Coordinates of C-alpha atoms in Angstrom, one line a residue:
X1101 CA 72.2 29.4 -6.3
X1102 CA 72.8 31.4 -9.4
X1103 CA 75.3 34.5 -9.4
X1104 CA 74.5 37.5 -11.5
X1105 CA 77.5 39.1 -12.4
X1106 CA 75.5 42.0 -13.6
X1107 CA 74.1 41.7 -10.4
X1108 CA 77.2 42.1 -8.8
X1109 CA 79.1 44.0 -10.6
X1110 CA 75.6 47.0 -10.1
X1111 CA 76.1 46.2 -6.8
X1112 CA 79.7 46.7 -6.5
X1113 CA 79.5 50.1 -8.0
X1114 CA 76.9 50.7 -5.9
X1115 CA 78.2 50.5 -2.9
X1116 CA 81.5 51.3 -3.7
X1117 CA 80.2 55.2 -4.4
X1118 CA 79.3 54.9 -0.7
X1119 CA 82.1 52.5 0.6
X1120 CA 85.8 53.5 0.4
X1121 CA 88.7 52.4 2.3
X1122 CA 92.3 52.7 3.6
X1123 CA 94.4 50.0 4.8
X1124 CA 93.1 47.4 7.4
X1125 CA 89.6 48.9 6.6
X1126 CA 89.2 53.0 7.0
X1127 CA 86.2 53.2 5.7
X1128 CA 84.9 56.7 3.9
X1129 CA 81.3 57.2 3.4
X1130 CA 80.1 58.9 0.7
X1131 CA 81.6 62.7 0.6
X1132 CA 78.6 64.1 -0.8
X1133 CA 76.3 62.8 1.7
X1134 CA 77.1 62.5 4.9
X1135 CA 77.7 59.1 7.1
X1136 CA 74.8 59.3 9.6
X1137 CA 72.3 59.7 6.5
X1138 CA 74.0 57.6 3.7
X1139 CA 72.1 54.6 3.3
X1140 CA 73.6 51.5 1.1
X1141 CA 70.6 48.4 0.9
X1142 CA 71.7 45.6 3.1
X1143 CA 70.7 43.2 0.1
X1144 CA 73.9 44.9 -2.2
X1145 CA 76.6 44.4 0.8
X1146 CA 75.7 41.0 1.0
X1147 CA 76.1 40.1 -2.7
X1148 CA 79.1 41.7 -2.3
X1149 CA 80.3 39.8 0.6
X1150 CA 78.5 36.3 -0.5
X1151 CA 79.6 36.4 -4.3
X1152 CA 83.5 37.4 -2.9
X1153 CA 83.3 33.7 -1.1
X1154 CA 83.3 32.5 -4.4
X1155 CA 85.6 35.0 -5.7
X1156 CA 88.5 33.9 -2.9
X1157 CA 87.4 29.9 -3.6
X1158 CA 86.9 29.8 -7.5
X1159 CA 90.6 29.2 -9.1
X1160 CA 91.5 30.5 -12.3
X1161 CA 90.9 28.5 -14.8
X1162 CA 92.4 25.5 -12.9
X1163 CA 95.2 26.9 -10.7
X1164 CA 93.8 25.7 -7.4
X1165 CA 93.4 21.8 -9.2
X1166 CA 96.7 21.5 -9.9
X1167 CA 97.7 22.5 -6.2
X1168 CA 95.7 20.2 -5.2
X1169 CA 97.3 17.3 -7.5
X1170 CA 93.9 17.0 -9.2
X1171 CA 95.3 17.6 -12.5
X1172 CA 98.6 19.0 -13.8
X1173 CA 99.3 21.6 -16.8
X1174 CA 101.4 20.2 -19.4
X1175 CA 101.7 23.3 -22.1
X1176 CA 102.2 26.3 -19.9
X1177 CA 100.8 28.6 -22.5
X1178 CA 97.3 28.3 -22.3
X1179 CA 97.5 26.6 -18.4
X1180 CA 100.7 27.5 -16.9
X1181 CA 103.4 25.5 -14.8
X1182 CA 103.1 23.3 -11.8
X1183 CA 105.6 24.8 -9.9
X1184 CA 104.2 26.2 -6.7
X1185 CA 105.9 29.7 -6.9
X1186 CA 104.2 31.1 -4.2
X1187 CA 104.8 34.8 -2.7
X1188 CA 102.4 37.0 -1.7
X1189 CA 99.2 36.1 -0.7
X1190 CA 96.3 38.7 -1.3
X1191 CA 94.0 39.3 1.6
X1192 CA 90.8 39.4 3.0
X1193 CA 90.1 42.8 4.4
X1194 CA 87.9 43.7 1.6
X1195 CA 85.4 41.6 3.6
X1196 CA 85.6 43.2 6.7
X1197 CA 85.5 46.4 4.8
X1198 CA 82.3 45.4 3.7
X1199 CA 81.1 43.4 7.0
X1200 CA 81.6 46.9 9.4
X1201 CA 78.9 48.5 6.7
X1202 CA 76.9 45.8 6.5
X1203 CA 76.5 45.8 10.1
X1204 CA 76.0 49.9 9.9
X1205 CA 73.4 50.1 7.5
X1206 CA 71.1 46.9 8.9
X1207 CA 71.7 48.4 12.3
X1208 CA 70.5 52.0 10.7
X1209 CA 67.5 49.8 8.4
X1210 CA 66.2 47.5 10.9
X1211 CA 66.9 49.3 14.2
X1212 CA 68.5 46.7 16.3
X1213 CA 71.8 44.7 16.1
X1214 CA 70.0 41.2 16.4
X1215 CA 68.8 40.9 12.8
X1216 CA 70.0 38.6 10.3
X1217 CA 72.7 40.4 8.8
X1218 CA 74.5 40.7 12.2
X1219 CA 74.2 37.2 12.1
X1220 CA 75.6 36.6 8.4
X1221 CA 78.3 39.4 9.6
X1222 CA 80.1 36.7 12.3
X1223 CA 80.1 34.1 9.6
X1224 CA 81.7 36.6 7.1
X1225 CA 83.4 37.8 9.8
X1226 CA 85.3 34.4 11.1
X1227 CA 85.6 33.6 7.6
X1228 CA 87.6 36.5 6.4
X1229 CA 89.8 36.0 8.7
X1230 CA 90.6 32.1 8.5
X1231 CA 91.2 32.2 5.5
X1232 CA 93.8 34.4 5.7
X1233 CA 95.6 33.4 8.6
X1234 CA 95.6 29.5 7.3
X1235 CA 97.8 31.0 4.6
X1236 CA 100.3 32.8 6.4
X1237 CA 100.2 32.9 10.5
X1238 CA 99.5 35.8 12.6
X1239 CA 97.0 38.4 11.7
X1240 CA 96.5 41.8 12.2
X1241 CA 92.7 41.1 13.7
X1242 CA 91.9 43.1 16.9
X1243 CA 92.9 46.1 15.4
X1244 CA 92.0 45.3 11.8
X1245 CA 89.5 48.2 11.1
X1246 CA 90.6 50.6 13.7
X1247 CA 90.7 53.7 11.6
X1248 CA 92.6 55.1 14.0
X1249 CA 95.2 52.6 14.4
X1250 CA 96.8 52.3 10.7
X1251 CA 99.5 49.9 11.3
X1252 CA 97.6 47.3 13.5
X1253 CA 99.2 44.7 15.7
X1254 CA 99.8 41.1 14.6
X1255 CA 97.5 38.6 16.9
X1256 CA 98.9 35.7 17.2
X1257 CA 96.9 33.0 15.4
X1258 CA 96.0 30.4 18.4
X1259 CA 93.9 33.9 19.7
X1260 CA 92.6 34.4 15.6
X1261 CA 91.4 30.9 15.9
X1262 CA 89.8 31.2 19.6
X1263 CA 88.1 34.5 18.5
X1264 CA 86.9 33.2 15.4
X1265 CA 85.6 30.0 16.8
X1266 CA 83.3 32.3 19.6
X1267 CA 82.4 34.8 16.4
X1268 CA 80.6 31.8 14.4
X1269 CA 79.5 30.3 18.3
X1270 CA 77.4 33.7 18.0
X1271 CA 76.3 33.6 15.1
X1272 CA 74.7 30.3 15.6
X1273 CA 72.9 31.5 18.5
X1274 CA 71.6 34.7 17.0
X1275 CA 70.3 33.0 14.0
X1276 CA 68.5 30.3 16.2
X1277 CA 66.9 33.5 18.0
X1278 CA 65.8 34.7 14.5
X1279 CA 64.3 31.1 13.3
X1280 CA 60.8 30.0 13.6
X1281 CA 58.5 27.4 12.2
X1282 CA 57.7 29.9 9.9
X1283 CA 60.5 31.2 8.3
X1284 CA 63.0 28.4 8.6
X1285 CA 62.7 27.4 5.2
X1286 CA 62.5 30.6 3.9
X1287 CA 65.5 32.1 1.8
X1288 CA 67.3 34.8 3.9
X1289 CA 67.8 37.1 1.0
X1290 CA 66.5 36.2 -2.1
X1291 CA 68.1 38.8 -3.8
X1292 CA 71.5 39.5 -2.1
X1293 CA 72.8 35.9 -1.2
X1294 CA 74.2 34.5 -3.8
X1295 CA 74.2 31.1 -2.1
X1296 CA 70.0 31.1 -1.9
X1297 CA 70.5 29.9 1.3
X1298 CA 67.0 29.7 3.8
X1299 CA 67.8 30.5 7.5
X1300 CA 67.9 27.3 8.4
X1301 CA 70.3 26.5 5.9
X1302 CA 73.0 29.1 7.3
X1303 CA 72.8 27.7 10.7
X1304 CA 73.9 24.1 9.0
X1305 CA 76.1 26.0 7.0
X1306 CA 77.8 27.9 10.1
X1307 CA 77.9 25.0 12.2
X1308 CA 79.6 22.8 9.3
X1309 CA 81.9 24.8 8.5
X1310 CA 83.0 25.4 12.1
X1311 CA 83.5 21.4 12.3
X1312 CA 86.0 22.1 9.7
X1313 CA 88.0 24.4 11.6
X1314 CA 87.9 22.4 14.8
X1315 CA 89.2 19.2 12.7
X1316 CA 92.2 21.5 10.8
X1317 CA 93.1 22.1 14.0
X1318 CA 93.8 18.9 14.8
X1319 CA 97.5 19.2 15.9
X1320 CA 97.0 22.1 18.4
X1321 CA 93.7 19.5 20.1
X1322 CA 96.3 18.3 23.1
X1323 CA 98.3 21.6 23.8
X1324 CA 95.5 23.9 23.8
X1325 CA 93.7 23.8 26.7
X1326 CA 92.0 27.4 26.5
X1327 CA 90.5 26.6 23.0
X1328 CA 88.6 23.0 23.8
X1329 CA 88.8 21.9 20.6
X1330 CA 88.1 18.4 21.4
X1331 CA 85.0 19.0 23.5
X1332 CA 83.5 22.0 21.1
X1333 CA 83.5 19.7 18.1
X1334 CA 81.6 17.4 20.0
X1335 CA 79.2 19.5 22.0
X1336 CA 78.2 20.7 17.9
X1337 CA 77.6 16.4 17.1
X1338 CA 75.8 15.8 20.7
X1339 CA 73.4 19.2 20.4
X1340 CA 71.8 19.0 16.8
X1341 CA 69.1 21.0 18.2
X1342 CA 71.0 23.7 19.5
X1343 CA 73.8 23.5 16.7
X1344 CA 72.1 21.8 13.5
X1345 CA 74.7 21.0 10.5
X1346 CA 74.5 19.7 7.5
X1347 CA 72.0 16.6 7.1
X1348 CA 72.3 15.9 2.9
X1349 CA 73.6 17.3 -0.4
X1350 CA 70.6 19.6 -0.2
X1351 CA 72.2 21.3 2.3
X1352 CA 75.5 22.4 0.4
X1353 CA 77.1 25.5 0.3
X1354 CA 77.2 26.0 -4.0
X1355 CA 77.8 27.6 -7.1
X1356 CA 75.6 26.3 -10.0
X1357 CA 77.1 26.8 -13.3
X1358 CA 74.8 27.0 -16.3
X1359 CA 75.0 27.4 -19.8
X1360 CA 75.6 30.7 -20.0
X1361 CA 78.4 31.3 -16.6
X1362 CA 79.8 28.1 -18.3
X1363 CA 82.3 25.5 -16.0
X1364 CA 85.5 27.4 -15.4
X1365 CA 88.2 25.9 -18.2
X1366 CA 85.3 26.2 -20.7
X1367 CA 84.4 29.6 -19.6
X1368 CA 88.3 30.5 -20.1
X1369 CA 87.6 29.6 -23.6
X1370 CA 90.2 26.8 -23.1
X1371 CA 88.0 23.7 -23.8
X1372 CA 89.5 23.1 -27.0
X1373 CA 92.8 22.9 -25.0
X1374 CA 91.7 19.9 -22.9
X1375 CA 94.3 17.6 -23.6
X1376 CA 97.1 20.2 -22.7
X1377 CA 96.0 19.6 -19.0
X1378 CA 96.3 15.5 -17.8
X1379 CA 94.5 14.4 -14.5
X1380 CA 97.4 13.9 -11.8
X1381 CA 98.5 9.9 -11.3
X1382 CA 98.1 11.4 -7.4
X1383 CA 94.5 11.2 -8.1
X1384 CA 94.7 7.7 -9.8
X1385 CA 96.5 6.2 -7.0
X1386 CA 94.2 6.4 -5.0
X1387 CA 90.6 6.1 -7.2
X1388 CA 91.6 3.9 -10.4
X1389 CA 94.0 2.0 -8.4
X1390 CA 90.9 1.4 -6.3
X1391 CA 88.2 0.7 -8.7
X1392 CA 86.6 3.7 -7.8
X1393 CA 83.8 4.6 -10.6
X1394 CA 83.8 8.1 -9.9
X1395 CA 87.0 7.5 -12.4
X1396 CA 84.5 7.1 -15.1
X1397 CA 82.2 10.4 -14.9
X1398 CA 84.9 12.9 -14.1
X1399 CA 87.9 11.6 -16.5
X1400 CA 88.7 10.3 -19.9
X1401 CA 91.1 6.9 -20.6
X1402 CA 94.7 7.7 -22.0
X1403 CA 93.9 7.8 -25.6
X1404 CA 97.1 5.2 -25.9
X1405 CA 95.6 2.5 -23.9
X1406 CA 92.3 2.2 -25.9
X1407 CA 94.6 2.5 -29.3
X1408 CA 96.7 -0.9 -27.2
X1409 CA 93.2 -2.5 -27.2
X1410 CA 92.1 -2.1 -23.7
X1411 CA 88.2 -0.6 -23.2
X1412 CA 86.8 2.4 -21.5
X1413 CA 85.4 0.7 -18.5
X1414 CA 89.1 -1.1 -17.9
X1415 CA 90.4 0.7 -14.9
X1416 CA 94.3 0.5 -16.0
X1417 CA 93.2 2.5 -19.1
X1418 CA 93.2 6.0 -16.8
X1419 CA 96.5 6.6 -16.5
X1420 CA 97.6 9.6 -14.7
X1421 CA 100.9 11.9 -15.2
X1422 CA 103.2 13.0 -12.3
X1423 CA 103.6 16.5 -11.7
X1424 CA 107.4 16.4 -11.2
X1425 CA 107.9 16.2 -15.1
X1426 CA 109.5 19.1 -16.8
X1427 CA 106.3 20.5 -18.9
X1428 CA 108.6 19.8 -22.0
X1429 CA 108.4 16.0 -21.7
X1430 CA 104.4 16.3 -20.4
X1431 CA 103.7 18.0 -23.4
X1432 CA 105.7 14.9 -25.4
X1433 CA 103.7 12.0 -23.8
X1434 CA 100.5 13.5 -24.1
X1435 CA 100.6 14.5 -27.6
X1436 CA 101.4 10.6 -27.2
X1437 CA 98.2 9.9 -26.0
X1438 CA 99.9 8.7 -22.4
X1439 CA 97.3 10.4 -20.0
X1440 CA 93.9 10.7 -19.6
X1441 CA 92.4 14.0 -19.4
X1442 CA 89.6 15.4 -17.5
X1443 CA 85.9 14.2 -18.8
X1444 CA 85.2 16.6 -22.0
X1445 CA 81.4 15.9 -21.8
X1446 CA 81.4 16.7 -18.1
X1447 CA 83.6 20.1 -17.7
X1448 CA 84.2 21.0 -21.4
X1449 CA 81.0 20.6 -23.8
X1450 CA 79.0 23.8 -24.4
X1451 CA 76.1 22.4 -22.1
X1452 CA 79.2 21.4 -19.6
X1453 CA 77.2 24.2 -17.1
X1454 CA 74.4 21.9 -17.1
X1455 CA 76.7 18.3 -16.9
X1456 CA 79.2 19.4 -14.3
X1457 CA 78.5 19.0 -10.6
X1458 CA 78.0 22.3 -9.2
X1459 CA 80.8 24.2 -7.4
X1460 CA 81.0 23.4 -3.5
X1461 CA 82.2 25.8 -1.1
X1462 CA 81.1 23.6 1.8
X1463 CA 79.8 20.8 1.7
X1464 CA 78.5 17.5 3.5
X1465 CA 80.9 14.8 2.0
X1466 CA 83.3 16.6 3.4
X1467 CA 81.6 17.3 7.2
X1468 CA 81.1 13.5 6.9
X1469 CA 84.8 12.5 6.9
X1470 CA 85.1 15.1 9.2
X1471 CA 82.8 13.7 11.2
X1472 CA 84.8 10.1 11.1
X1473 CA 88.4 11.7 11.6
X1474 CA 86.8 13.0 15.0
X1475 CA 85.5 9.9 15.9
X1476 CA 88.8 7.8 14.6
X1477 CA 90.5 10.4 16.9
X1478 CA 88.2 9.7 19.9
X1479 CA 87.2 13.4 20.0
X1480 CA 83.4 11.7 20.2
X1481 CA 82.5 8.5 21.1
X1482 CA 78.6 8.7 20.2
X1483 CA 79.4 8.1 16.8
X1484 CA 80.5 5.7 14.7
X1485 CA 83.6 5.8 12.3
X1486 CA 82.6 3.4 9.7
X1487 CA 79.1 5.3 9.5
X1488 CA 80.4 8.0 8.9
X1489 CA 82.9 7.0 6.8
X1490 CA 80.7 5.4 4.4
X1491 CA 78.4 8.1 4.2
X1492 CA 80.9 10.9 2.7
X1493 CA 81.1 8.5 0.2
X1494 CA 78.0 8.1 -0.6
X1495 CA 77.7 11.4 -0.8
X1496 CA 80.2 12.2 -2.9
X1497 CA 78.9 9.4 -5.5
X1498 CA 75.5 10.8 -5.4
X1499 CA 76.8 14.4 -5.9
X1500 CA 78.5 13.2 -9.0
X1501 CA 75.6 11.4 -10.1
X1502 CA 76.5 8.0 -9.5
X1503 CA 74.3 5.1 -8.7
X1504 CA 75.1 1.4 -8.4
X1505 CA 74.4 -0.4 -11.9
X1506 CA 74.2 3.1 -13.6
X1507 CA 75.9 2.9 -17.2
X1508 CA 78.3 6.2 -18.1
X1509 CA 78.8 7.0 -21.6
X1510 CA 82.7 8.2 -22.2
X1511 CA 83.6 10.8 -24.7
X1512 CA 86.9 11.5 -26.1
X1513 CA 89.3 14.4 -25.4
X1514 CA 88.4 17.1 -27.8
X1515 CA 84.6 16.3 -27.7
X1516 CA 84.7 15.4 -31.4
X1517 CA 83.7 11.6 -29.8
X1518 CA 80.7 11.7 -27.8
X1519 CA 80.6 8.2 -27.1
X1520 CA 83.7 5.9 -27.3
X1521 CA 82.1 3.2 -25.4
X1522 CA 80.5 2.3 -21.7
X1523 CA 81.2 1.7 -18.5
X1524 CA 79.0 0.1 -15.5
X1525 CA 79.1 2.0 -12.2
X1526 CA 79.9 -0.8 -9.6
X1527 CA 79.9 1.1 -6.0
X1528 CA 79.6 -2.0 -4.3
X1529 CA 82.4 -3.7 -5.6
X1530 CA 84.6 -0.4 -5.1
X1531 CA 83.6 -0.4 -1.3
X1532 CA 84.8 -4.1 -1.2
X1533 CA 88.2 -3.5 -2.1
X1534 CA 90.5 -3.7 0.5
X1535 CA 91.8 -0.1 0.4
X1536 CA 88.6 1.1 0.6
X1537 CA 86.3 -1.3 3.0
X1538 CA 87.0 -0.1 6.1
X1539 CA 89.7 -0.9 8.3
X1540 CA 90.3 0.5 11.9
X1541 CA 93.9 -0.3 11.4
X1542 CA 94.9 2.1 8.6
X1543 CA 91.5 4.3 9.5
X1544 CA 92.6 7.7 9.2
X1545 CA 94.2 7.2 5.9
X1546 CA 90.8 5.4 4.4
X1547 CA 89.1 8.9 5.7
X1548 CA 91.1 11.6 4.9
X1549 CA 92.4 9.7 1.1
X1550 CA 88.4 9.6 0.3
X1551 CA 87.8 13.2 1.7
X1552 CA 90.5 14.0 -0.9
X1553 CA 88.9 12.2 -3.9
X1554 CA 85.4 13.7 -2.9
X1555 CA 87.2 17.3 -3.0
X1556 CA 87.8 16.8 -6.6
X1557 CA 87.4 19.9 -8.5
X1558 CA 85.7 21.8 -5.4
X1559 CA 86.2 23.2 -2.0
X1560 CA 89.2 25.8 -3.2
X1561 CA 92.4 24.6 -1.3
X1562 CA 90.8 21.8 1.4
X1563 CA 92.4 19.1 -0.3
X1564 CA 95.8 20.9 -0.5
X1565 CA 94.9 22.1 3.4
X1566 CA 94.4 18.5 4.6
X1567 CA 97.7 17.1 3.0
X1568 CA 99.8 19.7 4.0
X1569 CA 97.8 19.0 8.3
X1570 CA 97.9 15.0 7.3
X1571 CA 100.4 14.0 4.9
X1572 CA 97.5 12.0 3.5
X1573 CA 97.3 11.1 0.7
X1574 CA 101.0 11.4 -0.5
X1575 CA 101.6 14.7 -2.7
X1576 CA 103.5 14.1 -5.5
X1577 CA 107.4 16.0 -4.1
X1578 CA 110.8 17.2 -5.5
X1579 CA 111.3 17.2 -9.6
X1580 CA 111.8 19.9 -12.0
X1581 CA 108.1 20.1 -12.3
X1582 CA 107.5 21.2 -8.4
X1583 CA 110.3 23.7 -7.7
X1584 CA 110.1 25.8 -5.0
X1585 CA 113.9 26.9 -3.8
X1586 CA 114.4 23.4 -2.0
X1587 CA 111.9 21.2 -3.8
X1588 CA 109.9 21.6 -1.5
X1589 CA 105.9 22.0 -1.6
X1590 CA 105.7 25.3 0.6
X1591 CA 103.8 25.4 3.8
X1592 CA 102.4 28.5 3.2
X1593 CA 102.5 31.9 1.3
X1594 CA 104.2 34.8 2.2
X1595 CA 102.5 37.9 3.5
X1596 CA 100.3 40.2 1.6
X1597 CA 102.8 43.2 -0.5
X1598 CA 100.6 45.8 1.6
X1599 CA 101.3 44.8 4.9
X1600 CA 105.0 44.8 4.1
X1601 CA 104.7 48.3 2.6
X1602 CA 102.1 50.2 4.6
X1603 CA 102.9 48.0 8.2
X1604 CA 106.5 46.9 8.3
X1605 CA 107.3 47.4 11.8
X1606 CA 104.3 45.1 13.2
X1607 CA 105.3 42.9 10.2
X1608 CA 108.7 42.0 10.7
X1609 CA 108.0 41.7 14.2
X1610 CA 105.6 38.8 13.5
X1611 CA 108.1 36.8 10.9
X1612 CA 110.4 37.7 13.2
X1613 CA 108.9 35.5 16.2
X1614 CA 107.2 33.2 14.0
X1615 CA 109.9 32.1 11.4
X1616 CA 112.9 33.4 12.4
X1617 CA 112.7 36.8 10.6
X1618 CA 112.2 35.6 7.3
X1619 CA 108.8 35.2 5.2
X1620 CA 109.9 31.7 4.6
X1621 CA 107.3 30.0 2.5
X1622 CA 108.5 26.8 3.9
X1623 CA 107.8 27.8 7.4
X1624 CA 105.6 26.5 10.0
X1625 CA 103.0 28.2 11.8
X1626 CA 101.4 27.5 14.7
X1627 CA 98.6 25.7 13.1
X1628 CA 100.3 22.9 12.1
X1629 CA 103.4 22.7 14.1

């Protein structure tokens, strides 16, 4: 999967000369030509719509990693705080936008409504809307595109989920009516999904990815009875014929940087800079601390351990920095040489495009532990935890590129140092340490601590998602270097600025029976109540 951004960006203007819209998605064909005969290729509206997945998931420059306690920024300048200042949220009606022509035109091109981009539509669809109610609550969705109801209704977000859950339920089945021997393996649309995706593959993908909204839904499994959480997640595991998911890596849901749409802080033209971000000692606590050898491919040793003597393949020489810090003394310590840094050669190095893992929107790791959280949780008793378990991570250590007995060559911070030494990629040994072998006593923190490692510069917000459902692993709290009004890290954003301008009625009246009339960022929805 390789994104054009000529591509796009022809497309966008494209079908923006056709496509216009007011709030909650009024959409204007068009004024030269009229609606019934305007005609937009199917193949641009899906760019559109696949390449704004990445779009919502991609952080800037590294935004989204420090939420995640991956790494933290310690020279604001070039990287910015830590803080999670969180307002307004932006939103996701672009999609739906985009999803209502989508369906128009392959209705108007193919002359049915059973085709493949009705199919794609659900996905987008449930997608759109997930997204944004995991970030604030209720949802304007019912109405949402009603051009003639401008100042739509908030649905609560147990019926958003229920809705969305029976949206990708149907897109399932209609794709499974589309498949054949024949054209399973065959690329959807080679030119408009950015994903490259074959049919087949957008089942698994559908399928997966509705796992991962049954399992972040976790809290609401026993009060729910309506929404069957429980017993839809496993009817997907006992039916693989009728729901396929994803069976390998192959399968993933990615963005493939390359040389020329270069790794994200290289691309920012911040690789020279690497050392003014350190890898968050949340992150070490739980791979380092563990022997884990993914330590070795994605980060760098704190440049003052190796100066104290110790070697590159000596897990206590990745030291990681706590994000609570004031940026003042960060900046300090790492000048210092304290902290390690993320892997130049991997991320940062002009070929880093070709080195880095790609980008993974879904992915199977994750459906693994997934998988073994369900089964921990006795939502399926087919399966086995430990199996599992163990294979998220294997396949996170295969999509880093890791195999028992390998040797990884470390580089130093800048790049200048290719090759500071060696160190020997022991997997087995890793899976033998007591944190990590498995253990049906401490079980769900073994599952959802490695789902967090294998999230590691991917997956947009998963990782800060499953701690803020789990607790798990621990998130770094309280400081100078957190700060939110009560040292607190926020439960979720506030509402988009356009809803509170163009729909303030329906809006207050949904803060106002979720959160007690304010747009608390330390509020909790339903979701996770």
């Amino acid at each position: 999967m390789k994104i054009s951004f000529q591509y796009i960006t022809i497309a966008l203007l494209v079908t923006l000369s056709v496509i216009s819209g007011c709030q909650k998605g009024d959409l204007l064909s068009n004024p030269n030509v009229s609606a019934e005969n305007s005609t937009v290729p199917v193949s641009l509206l899906l760019n559109h719509l696949s390449a704004n997945l990445m779009r919502e998931e991609e952080p800037v420059v590294s935004t989204v990693y420090r939420y995640n306690q991956n790494i933290v920024s310690n020279y604001s300048y070039y990287f910015g705080s830590n803080t999670y200042n969180w307002s307004n949220t932006s939103h996701t009606y672009d999609m739906i936008r985009y999803c209502n022509q989508l369906e128009t035109q392959a209705a108007k091109q193919y002359g049915n409504t059973t085709n493949v981009y009705f199919a794609l539509s659900k996905f987008f669809r449930a997608y759109a809307y997930i997204w944004l109610s995991q970030r604030v609550g209720d949802i304007p969705m019912s109405d949402a595109g009603n051009i003639n109801k401008l100042t739509p209704v908030y649905d609560k977000q147990h019926d958003v989920y229920k809705n969305c859950l029976a949206m990708l339920d149907t897109a399932n089945t209609m794709l499974g009516s589309l498949i054949s021997s024949a054209n399973a393996a065959t690329k959807v649309d080679a030119t408009g999904d950015v994903f490259g995706l074959t049919y087949l593959q957008w089942r698994k993908v559908i399928n997966t990815y509705k796992l991962r909204v049954l399992i972040s839904m976790s809290k609401r499994a026993d009060d729910n009875a309506d929404l069957n959480i429980k017993q839809q997640f496993a009817t997907i595991i006992g039916d693989p014929v009728k729901y396929p998911i994803m069976a390998a890596n192959d399968d993933n849901m990615v963005y493939r940087y390359t040389t020329i749409t270069l790794y994200p802080p290289n691309r920012s033209g911040s690789a020279p800079y690497n050392n003014c971000e350190n890898i968050n000692q949340t992150f070490f606590n739980v791979t380092a601390a563990y022997h884990d050898p993914r330590v070795f491919a994605l980060t760098i040793p704190a440049p003052a351990q190796l100066s104290a003597g110790k070697q590159v393949s000596d897990f206590t020489a990745y030291v990681g920095e706590d994000n609570s810090k004031s940026q003042g003394l960060m900046s300090n310590f790492s000048s210092d040489g304290k902290y390690s840094s993320l892997s130049y050669n991997r991320y940062m190095s002009s070929s880093s495009g070709a080195n880095a893992e790609p980008y993974i929107l879904m992915g199977y790791a994750e459906m693994c532990f997934n998988i073994a959280e369900a089964a921990y949780r006795g939502w399926i008793t087919s399966e086995d935890v430990s199996n599992w378990y163990l294979k998220g991570i294997k396949a996170s250590m295969d999509w880093y590129g890791l195999k028992q007995g390998q040797t990884v060559t470390i580089g130093n911070v800048d790049g200048s140092l290719s090759n500071m030494g060696t160190a020997l990629v022991d997997i087995n040994a890793f899976l033998a340490d007591p944190n990590v072998a498995y253990d049906p006593s401490k079980g769900l923190t073994q599952i959802l601590t490695q789902k967090y490692v294998a999230f590691f510069m991917n997956s947009g917000f998963e990782a800060y998602y499953n701690w803020r459902r789990t607790g798990i692993p621990a998130f770094s709290q309280g400081g100078v270097g957190v700060g939110t009004a009560n040292n607190m890290i926020p439960l979720r954003w506030e509402y988009p600025q356009d809803e509170i301008t163009y729909n303030p009625i329906n809006y207050n009246a949904a803060i106002n029976s979720q959160y007690g009339g304010s747009d608390d960022v330390n509020g909790k929805m339903w979701l996770i109540k």
